[in-house]
Short mmCIF file of C-alpha atoms in Angstrom, two decimals:
data_model
loop_
_atom_site.label_atom_id
_atom_site.label_comp_id
_atom_site.label_asym_id
_atom_site.label_seq_id
_atom_site.Cartn_x
_atom_site.Cartn_y
_atom_site.Cartn_z
CA MET A 1 28.73 27.51 -13.83
CA LYS A 2 27.42 31.04 -14.67
CA MET A 3 24.40 30.09 -16.90
CA PRO A 4 22.09 28.11 -14.43
CA PRO A 5 21.37 30.92 -12.09
CA LEU A 6 20.80 33.22 -14.96
CA LEU A 7 18.29 30.97 -16.63
CA ARG A 8 16.49 30.25 -13.37
CA ALA A 9 16.18 34.02 -12.51
CA LEU A 10 15.06 34.83 -16.07
CA ASP A 11 12.29 32.11 -15.76
CA ALA A 12 10.63 34.41 -13.01
CA TYR A 13 9.78 36.98 -15.92
CA PRO A 14 6.91 35.31 -17.87
CA HIS A 15 7.30 37.76 -20.84
CA VAL A 16 11.05 36.68 -21.38
CA ARG A 17 11.84 33.65 -23.44
CA THR A 18 15.44 32.35 -23.39
CA VAL A 19 17.17 30.15 -25.91
CA LEU A 20 20.32 28.42 -24.58
CA VAL A 21 23.23 28.14 -27.09
CA HIS A 22 25.95 25.67 -26.23
CA THR A 23 28.96 26.54 -28.54
CA GLY A 24 30.99 23.33 -27.61
CA GLN A 25 34.20 25.26 -27.13
CA HIS A 26 35.03 23.28 -24.00
CA TYR A 27 33.11 20.17 -25.05
CA ASP A 28 34.09 16.70 -23.47
CA ALA A 29 31.85 13.90 -24.40
CA ASN A 30 32.48 12.26 -20.89
CA LEU A 31 31.88 15.36 -18.85
CA SER A 32 29.21 17.45 -20.86
CA ASP A 33 26.06 15.57 -19.59
CA VAL A 34 27.51 15.30 -16.12
CA PHE A 35 27.97 19.14 -15.83
CA PHE A 36 24.47 19.85 -17.10
CA ASP A 37 22.96 17.22 -14.64
CA GLU A 38 25.03 18.41 -11.67
CA LEU A 39 24.34 22.07 -12.23
CA GLY A 40 20.55 21.41 -12.78
CA MET A 41 20.76 23.20 -16.24
CA ARG A 42 18.33 22.35 -18.92
CA ARG A 43 19.83 20.88 -22.12
CA PRO A 44 20.77 23.43 -24.74
CA ASP A 45 18.37 24.51 -27.34
CA VAL A 46 21.11 24.96 -29.95
CA SER A 47 24.47 23.11 -30.05
CA LEU A 48 27.05 24.53 -32.20
CA GLU A 49 29.57 21.64 -31.81
CA VAL A 50 32.57 24.01 -32.45
CA GLY A 51 35.20 21.92 -30.73
CA SER A 52 38.85 22.85 -30.10
CA GLY A 53 41.31 24.56 -32.34
CA LYS A 54 43.62 27.55 -32.72
CA HIS A 55 42.19 30.87 -31.42
CA GLY A 56 41.51 32.23 -34.95
CA GLU A 57 39.91 28.91 -36.23
CA GLN A 58 37.74 28.52 -33.15
CA THR A 59 36.76 32.03 -33.05
CA ALA A 60 35.81 32.19 -36.70
CA ARG A 61 33.71 28.99 -36.36
CA ILE A 62 31.74 30.29 -33.42
CA LEU A 63 31.22 33.65 -35.14
CA GLU A 64 29.88 31.94 -38.25
CA ARG A 65 27.53 29.59 -36.60
CA THR A 66 26.28 32.10 -34.10
CA GLU A 67 25.51 34.26 -36.91
CA GLN A 68 23.39 31.55 -38.63
CA VAL A 69 21.53 31.07 -35.28
CA LEU A 70 20.72 34.79 -34.85
CA GLU A 71 19.70 35.19 -38.44
CA GLN A 72 17.32 32.27 -38.18
CA GLY A 73 15.63 33.92 -35.15
CA PRO A 74 13.98 32.22 -32.05
CA PRO A 75 11.82 29.13 -32.34
CA GLY A 76 8.27 30.39 -33.37
CA GLY A 77 9.49 33.27 -35.42
CA GLY A 78 10.51 36.80 -34.80
CA ARG A 79 13.84 38.46 -33.99
CA TYR A 80 16.12 38.00 -30.89
CA ASP A 81 15.89 41.11 -28.68
CA ARG A 82 19.20 40.56 -26.98
CA LEU A 83 22.29 38.35 -26.66
CA VAL A 84 23.70 37.58 -23.22
CA VAL A 85 27.29 36.33 -22.99
CA VAL A 86 29.34 35.44 -20.00
CA GLY A 87 33.02 35.31 -19.06
CA ASP A 88 36.11 35.76 -21.35
CA VAL A 89 36.62 32.86 -23.54
CA ASN A 90 36.55 32.88 -27.39
CA SER A 91 32.82 32.03 -27.45
CA THR A 92 32.19 35.22 -25.59
CA LEU A 93 34.03 37.45 -28.11
CA ALA A 94 32.93 35.55 -31.20
CA ALA A 95 29.11 35.70 -30.17
CA THR A 96 29.29 39.37 -29.32
CA LEU A 97 30.88 40.07 -32.75
CA ALA A 98 28.10 38.23 -34.54
CA ALA A 99 25.34 39.93 -32.63
CA ALA A 100 26.82 43.34 -33.01
CA LYS A 101 27.14 43.05 -36.78
CA LEU A 102 23.36 42.10 -36.86
CA GLN A 103 22.54 45.06 -34.68
CA ILE A 104 21.29 42.85 -31.83
CA PRO A 105 22.33 44.40 -28.60
CA VAL A 106 24.56 42.40 -26.21
CA ALA A 107 24.82 42.19 -22.40
CA HIS A 108 28.10 41.05 -20.89
CA VAL A 109 28.05 39.15 -17.47
CA GLU A 110 31.36 39.50 -15.73
CA ALA A 111 32.33 42.74 -17.47
CA GLY A 112 35.15 45.08 -16.62
CA LEU A 113 37.63 42.62 -15.32
CA ARG A 114 41.19 43.60 -16.30
CA SER A 115 44.49 41.94 -15.70
CA PHE A 116 46.19 44.63 -17.88
CA ASP A 117 48.18 41.89 -19.46
CA ARG A 118 47.55 41.64 -23.15
CA THR A 119 49.66 38.60 -23.58
CA MET A 120 46.62 36.68 -22.09
CA PRO A 121 44.02 35.82 -24.90
CA GLU A 122 41.22 36.19 -22.30
CA GLU A 123 42.30 39.85 -21.83
CA ILE A 124 41.71 40.70 -25.54
CA ASN A 125 38.39 38.94 -25.32
CA ARG A 126 37.30 41.12 -22.27
CA ILE A 127 38.32 44.36 -23.73
CA VAL A 128 36.93 43.80 -27.22
CA THR A 129 33.50 42.28 -25.75
CA ASP A 130 32.95 45.13 -23.31
CA SER A 131 33.70 47.83 -26.06
CA ILE A 132 30.60 46.82 -28.13
CA CYS A 133 28.22 45.80 -25.34
CA ASP A 134 25.54 48.22 -24.07
CA LEU A 135 24.70 46.36 -20.81
CA LEU A 136 27.84 45.58 -18.63
CA PHE A 137 27.10 43.46 -15.54
CA VAL A 138 30.21 43.74 -13.17
CA SER A 139 31.10 41.56 -10.33
CA GLU A 140 33.41 43.74 -8.25
CA PRO A 141 33.83 47.59 -7.79
CA GLN A 142 37.31 47.70 -9.62
CA GLY A 143 35.42 46.52 -12.65
CA MET A 144 33.24 49.69 -12.66
CA THR A 145 36.42 51.80 -12.31
CA ASN A 146 37.97 50.01 -15.30
CA LEU A 147 34.86 50.47 -17.59
CA ARG A 148 34.44 54.17 -16.53
CA ARG A 149 38.05 54.74 -17.41
CA GLU A 150 37.60 53.30 -20.79
CA GLY A 151 34.66 55.65 -21.46
CA HIS A 152 31.59 53.55 -20.80
CA PRO A 153 28.65 55.60 -19.60
CA ASP A 154 27.14 54.90 -16.13
CA GLU A 155 23.81 53.94 -17.52
CA HIS A 156 25.48 50.93 -19.23
CA LEU A 157 26.97 49.67 -15.95
CA HIS A 158 25.47 47.51 -13.16
CA LEU A 159 27.42 46.31 -10.17
CA VAL A 160 25.40 43.10 -9.54
CA GLY A 161 27.79 40.67 -7.77
CA ASN A 162 29.15 37.25 -8.88
CA VAL A 163 27.07 34.67 -10.69
CA MET A 164 29.71 31.99 -10.15
CA ILE A 165 29.09 32.39 -6.38
CA ASP A 166 25.38 32.00 -6.94
CA THR A 167 26.06 28.42 -8.20
CA LEU A 168 28.59 27.68 -5.58
CA LEU A 169 26.34 28.66 -2.70
CA ARG A 170 23.27 26.78 -4.16
CA LEU A 171 25.23 23.58 -4.51
CA LEU A 172 27.52 23.69 -1.56
CA PRO A 173 25.37 21.77 0.90
CA LYS A 174 25.03 18.91 -1.85
CA ALA A 175 28.68 18.98 -2.49
CA LYS A 176 29.65 18.69 1.18
CA SER A 177 27.15 15.83 1.85
CA GLY A 178 28.68 13.62 -0.94
CA GLU A 179 31.17 10.84 -0.59
CA THR A 180 34.02 12.58 -2.19
CA LEU A 181 36.36 13.07 0.85
CA ARG A 182 35.80 9.36 1.93
CA GLN A 183 36.34 8.20 -1.52
CA TYR A 184 39.84 9.71 -1.36
CA GLY A 185 40.63 9.11 2.37
CA LEU A 186 40.46 12.70 3.24
CA GLN A 187 39.35 14.62 6.35
CA PRO A 188 37.87 18.16 6.28
CA GLY A 189 40.53 20.83 6.82
CA GLY A 190 43.25 18.11 6.70
CA TYR A 191 44.47 18.47 2.97
CA GLY A 192 45.20 20.92 0.21
CA VAL A 193 43.99 21.09 -3.48
CA VAL A 194 46.29 21.97 -6.36
CA THR A 195 45.33 22.95 -9.93
CA LEU A 196 47.74 24.33 -12.56
CA HIS A 197 47.07 24.56 -16.21
CA ARG A 198 48.35 27.79 -17.59
CA PRO A 199 51.23 27.81 -20.10
CA ALA A 200 53.50 30.11 -17.93
CA ASN A 201 53.41 27.42 -15.25
CA VAL A 202 53.30 24.14 -17.04
CA ASP A 203 55.11 24.61 -20.48
CA ARG A 204 58.72 24.77 -19.29
CA PRO A 205 60.52 22.40 -17.03
CA GLU A 206 62.57 24.98 -15.31
CA THR A 207 59.25 26.49 -14.08
CA LEU A 208 56.99 23.51 -13.63
CA GLY A 209 59.81 21.25 -12.07
CA PRO A 210 60.60 23.47 -9.07
CA LEU A 211 56.81 24.32 -8.40
CA LEU A 212 56.27 20.51 -8.30
CA ASP A 213 59.24 20.13 -5.98
CA VAL A 214 57.75 22.65 -3.45
CA LEU A 215 54.42 21.02 -3.65
CA CYS A 216 55.78 17.59 -2.98
CA GLN A 217 57.80 18.86 0.03
CA ALA A 218 54.64 20.56 1.38
CA ALA A 219 52.71 17.39 0.89
CA ARG A 220 54.88 15.75 3.51
CA GLN A 221 53.21 18.12 6.03
CA VAL A 222 49.69 18.17 4.68
CA PRO A 223 48.27 15.76 2.05
CA LEU A 224 47.71 17.48 -1.41
CA VAL A 225 45.35 16.27 -4.23
CA PHE A 226 46.02 17.45 -7.72
CA PRO A 227 43.15 17.03 -10.22
CA VAL A 228 45.26 17.18 -13.31
CA HIS A 229 44.12 19.12 -16.38
CA PRO A 230 44.70 17.12 -19.52
CA ARG A 231 47.00 19.76 -20.84
CA THR A 232 49.09 19.69 -17.55
CA ARG A 233 49.25 15.86 -17.59
CA ALA A 234 50.59 15.96 -21.17
CA ARG A 235 53.25 18.60 -20.18
CA ILE A 236 54.30 16.55 -17.12
CA ASP A 237 54.78 13.45 -19.28
CA ARG A 238 56.45 15.26 -22.20
CA LEU A 239 58.84 17.21 -19.82
CA GLY A 240 59.93 13.96 -18.01
CA LEU A 241 58.58 15.08 -14.55
CA ALA A 242 56.27 12.17 -13.86
CA ASP A 243 59.10 10.13 -12.43
CA ARG A 244 59.87 13.15 -10.03
CA LEU A 245 56.30 12.90 -8.67
CA ASP A 246 56.46 9.05 -8.22
CA ASP A 247 59.74 9.42 -6.37
CA HIS A 248 58.14 11.84 -3.90
CA GLY A 249 54.95 9.84 -3.69
CA ALA A 250 53.47 12.64 -1.46
CA MET A 251 51.17 14.33 -3.88
CA ARG A 252 48.04 12.46 -5.14
CA LEU A 253 47.14 13.03 -8.87
CA LEU A 254 43.40 12.60 -9.61
CA PRO A 255 41.64 12.77 -12.93
CA PRO A 256 39.56 15.76 -13.91
CA LEU A 257 36.48 15.88 -11.64
CA GLY A 258 32.89 17.04 -12.11
CA TYR A 259 31.71 20.22 -10.42
CA LEU A 260 30.26 18.77 -7.33
CA ASP A 261 33.26 16.47 -6.53
CA PHE A 262 35.65 19.38 -7.14
CA LEU A 263 33.55 21.72 -4.96
CA SER A 264 33.53 19.10 -2.19
CA LEU A 265 37.22 19.11 -2.19
CA THR A 266 37.86 22.82 -2.42
CA SER A 267 35.25 23.82 0.12
CA GLN A 268 36.67 21.53 2.84
CA ALA A 269 40.39 21.99 2.14
CA ARG A 270 42.94 23.73 4.46
CA LEU A 271 44.46 25.43 1.46
CA ILE A 272 44.34 25.77 -2.29
CA VAL A 273 47.23 26.32 -4.84
CA THR A 274 45.85 27.42 -8.34
CA ASP A 275 46.31 29.54 -11.47
CA SER A 276 42.58 29.43 -12.06
CA GLY A 277 40.78 32.85 -12.01
CA GLY A 278 37.54 31.11 -11.14
CA LEU A 279 39.02 29.27 -8.35
CA GLN A 280 40.53 32.43 -6.83
CA GLU A 281 36.89 33.70 -6.56
CA GLU A 282 35.49 30.52 -5.14
CA SER A 283 38.29 30.21 -2.45
CA THR A 284 37.45 33.84 -1.35
CA ALA A 285 33.73 33.04 -1.07
CA LEU A 286 34.63 29.85 0.77
CA GLY A 287 37.21 31.48 3.13
CA ILE A 288 39.95 29.10 2.13
CA PRO A 289 43.62 30.34 1.84
CA CYS A 290 44.61 30.47 -1.87
CA LEU A 291 48.00 30.86 -3.27
CA THR A 292 47.52 31.99 -6.93
CA CYS A 293 50.30 31.04 -9.31
CA ARG A 294 50.01 34.26 -11.52
CA PRO A 295 51.86 37.49 -11.65
CA ASN A 296 48.56 39.38 -12.09
CA THR A 297 44.89 39.01 -11.73
CA GLU A 298 41.80 40.49 -13.27
CA ARG A 299 39.99 39.81 -9.99
CA PRO A 300 41.87 42.10 -7.51
CA ILE A 301 39.22 41.96 -4.93
CA THR A 302 40.27 38.39 -4.23
CA VAL A 303 43.69 39.72 -3.02
CA ALA A 304 42.58 42.98 -1.48
CA GLU A 305 39.64 41.66 0.51
CA GLY A 306 39.63 37.96 -0.12
CA THR A 307 41.91 35.00 0.70
CA SER A 308 44.14 35.13 -2.41
CA THR A 309 47.82 35.98 -2.57
CA LEU A 310 49.63 36.24 -5.89
CA VAL A 311 52.91 34.21 -5.93
CA GLY A 312 53.53 34.27 -9.61
CA SER A 313 55.42 31.22 -11.10
CA ASP A 314 58.17 31.60 -8.40
CA HIS A 315 58.71 28.48 -6.40
CA GLN A 316 60.25 30.40 -3.48
CA SER A 317 57.21 32.64 -3.19
CA LEU A 318 55.03 29.54 -3.34
CA ARG A 319 57.12 27.91 -0.62
CA HIS A 320 56.86 31.06 1.62
CA GLY A 321 53.10 31.20 1.14
CA LEU A 322 52.61 27.49 2.07
CA ASP A 323 54.85 27.89 5.19
CA GLN A 324 52.64 31.06 6.20
CA ILE A 325 49.50 28.86 5.87
CA LEU A 326 50.86 25.84 7.65
CA ARG A 327 52.16 27.96 10.61
CA GLY A 328 48.69 29.51 10.91
CA GLU A 329 50.03 33.05 10.03
CA TYR A 330 48.06 33.55 6.91
CA LYS A 331 45.51 36.32 6.31
CA LEU A 332 41.81 35.56 7.03
CA GLY A 333 40.14 37.55 4.12
CA ALA A 334 36.41 38.23 3.71
CA CYS A 335 33.61 37.59 1.23
CA PRO A 336 33.12 40.75 -0.90
CA THR A 337 29.78 42.52 -0.74
CA LEU A 338 27.13 41.39 -3.26
CA TRP A 339 28.74 37.93 -3.53
CA ASP A 340 25.67 36.67 -1.70
CA GLY A 341 24.07 34.19 -4.11
CA ARG A 342 21.61 36.78 -5.71
CA ALA A 343 23.69 38.29 -8.56
CA ALA A 344 21.52 36.48 -11.13
CA GLU A 345 18.41 37.99 -9.56
CA ARG A 346 19.90 41.47 -10.01
CA ILE A 347 20.78 40.84 -13.61
CA ALA A 348 17.38 39.40 -14.50
CA ALA A 349 15.81 42.43 -12.93
CA VAL A 350 17.61 44.62 -15.47
CA LEU A 351 17.03 42.33 -18.45
CA GLY A 352 13.34 41.63 -17.54
CA SER A 353 12.45 45.24 -17.01
#
C-alpha cells in the first residue's frame, strides 16, 4: 500500500529510474496479483521469492538475496544510487543492512515510529533501520521527536505525511462504489469491522475467548464482520473457540479480503476493532471510531488527535469502548496535518532533487 504512490511520484522526475524489488515476505499466490492490480502498481522488476520462516531465517534470506541484486546493479549497468525501504517488517531491516554494507545510502519511509516495546520484532526493525539511514521520512511529529532524541541530525529528517493515506484517498471512491456491502448484506454506518492477529490477543484462550465473547455480545446490537487472518483462524480452531462463535451466531467471519473490498468495509463502518497499526491510521483518516487492542502504539497521533483508543487485550476495556460508541458518546477525532494524499510527492521532491 505504500509503494504505489511513491513510484507514481518518482515517475514525475525523468532523471530518476526506479527498480521495484518484491521480497515475497508476505507472498500469497492467491492475493499477490490481486493486490498489484487493485493498487495500480506495476509488476516487480525483481522478485526474491523469500517466503515465510522464522525471523532469523527470513531476515538472512532477504539480506543475502538483496545483496546479490544490489551488487548486480540496475538494468543497463551502473550502480544503484539509493535504496528506499518502507515500514517495519523484516524486509525493511534486511534490505537496509545489505545496502549499508555495500555503501549504498538508504531512505526509510515511515521512520521514527516507536512503541517503546522491544518485545515487538517490528520495534527492533524500526530502531535498527533508522540508525543506519541518512534520509528519514516521517509521518507524524512524534516521530521527529523520537529521531532527534536518538541523535539524528535535522538535515536527515523530513516530516512528509503518510503514504498509506495517499493510497487510501486515491482508491476510496473506487472502493465505495463497489458491490462489497451489498454482497454481505450491509448498510453504510450500520455495522462494525473486526481484525485481530497479534499473538498477545490470539495465542491464549484466556485472552481470545473473553474478547470474542464481548464482540459477540456487541454484535447483537450492531452487526460485526470479521475478516479472519489465517493465523487467527488457526488459533480459534486450535483453542476450541469455533463452537463459541457458532453458538452466538452474531458475528460474521469472512475470508481475508483484497484491499478494495476491505477498504469498502472499513470506510463505511460504524466502528472498527483491531490490533493493526495500519488500520489505526486508516480509521483516523476516515473518521471511524477505532478500538485498538494493544497496550501501546507506535502511532500516538491516532490516539491524541485521531479516532483510536487503546484498550489493550482487556475485554472489560473493550466492552466499555464499544458501549461508548454505541451510545454515541465516543470522541470525534480529526485527521492529522499532512495526511492529505500528497506525502509521496513530498518524498519524491527530496529524492529527485
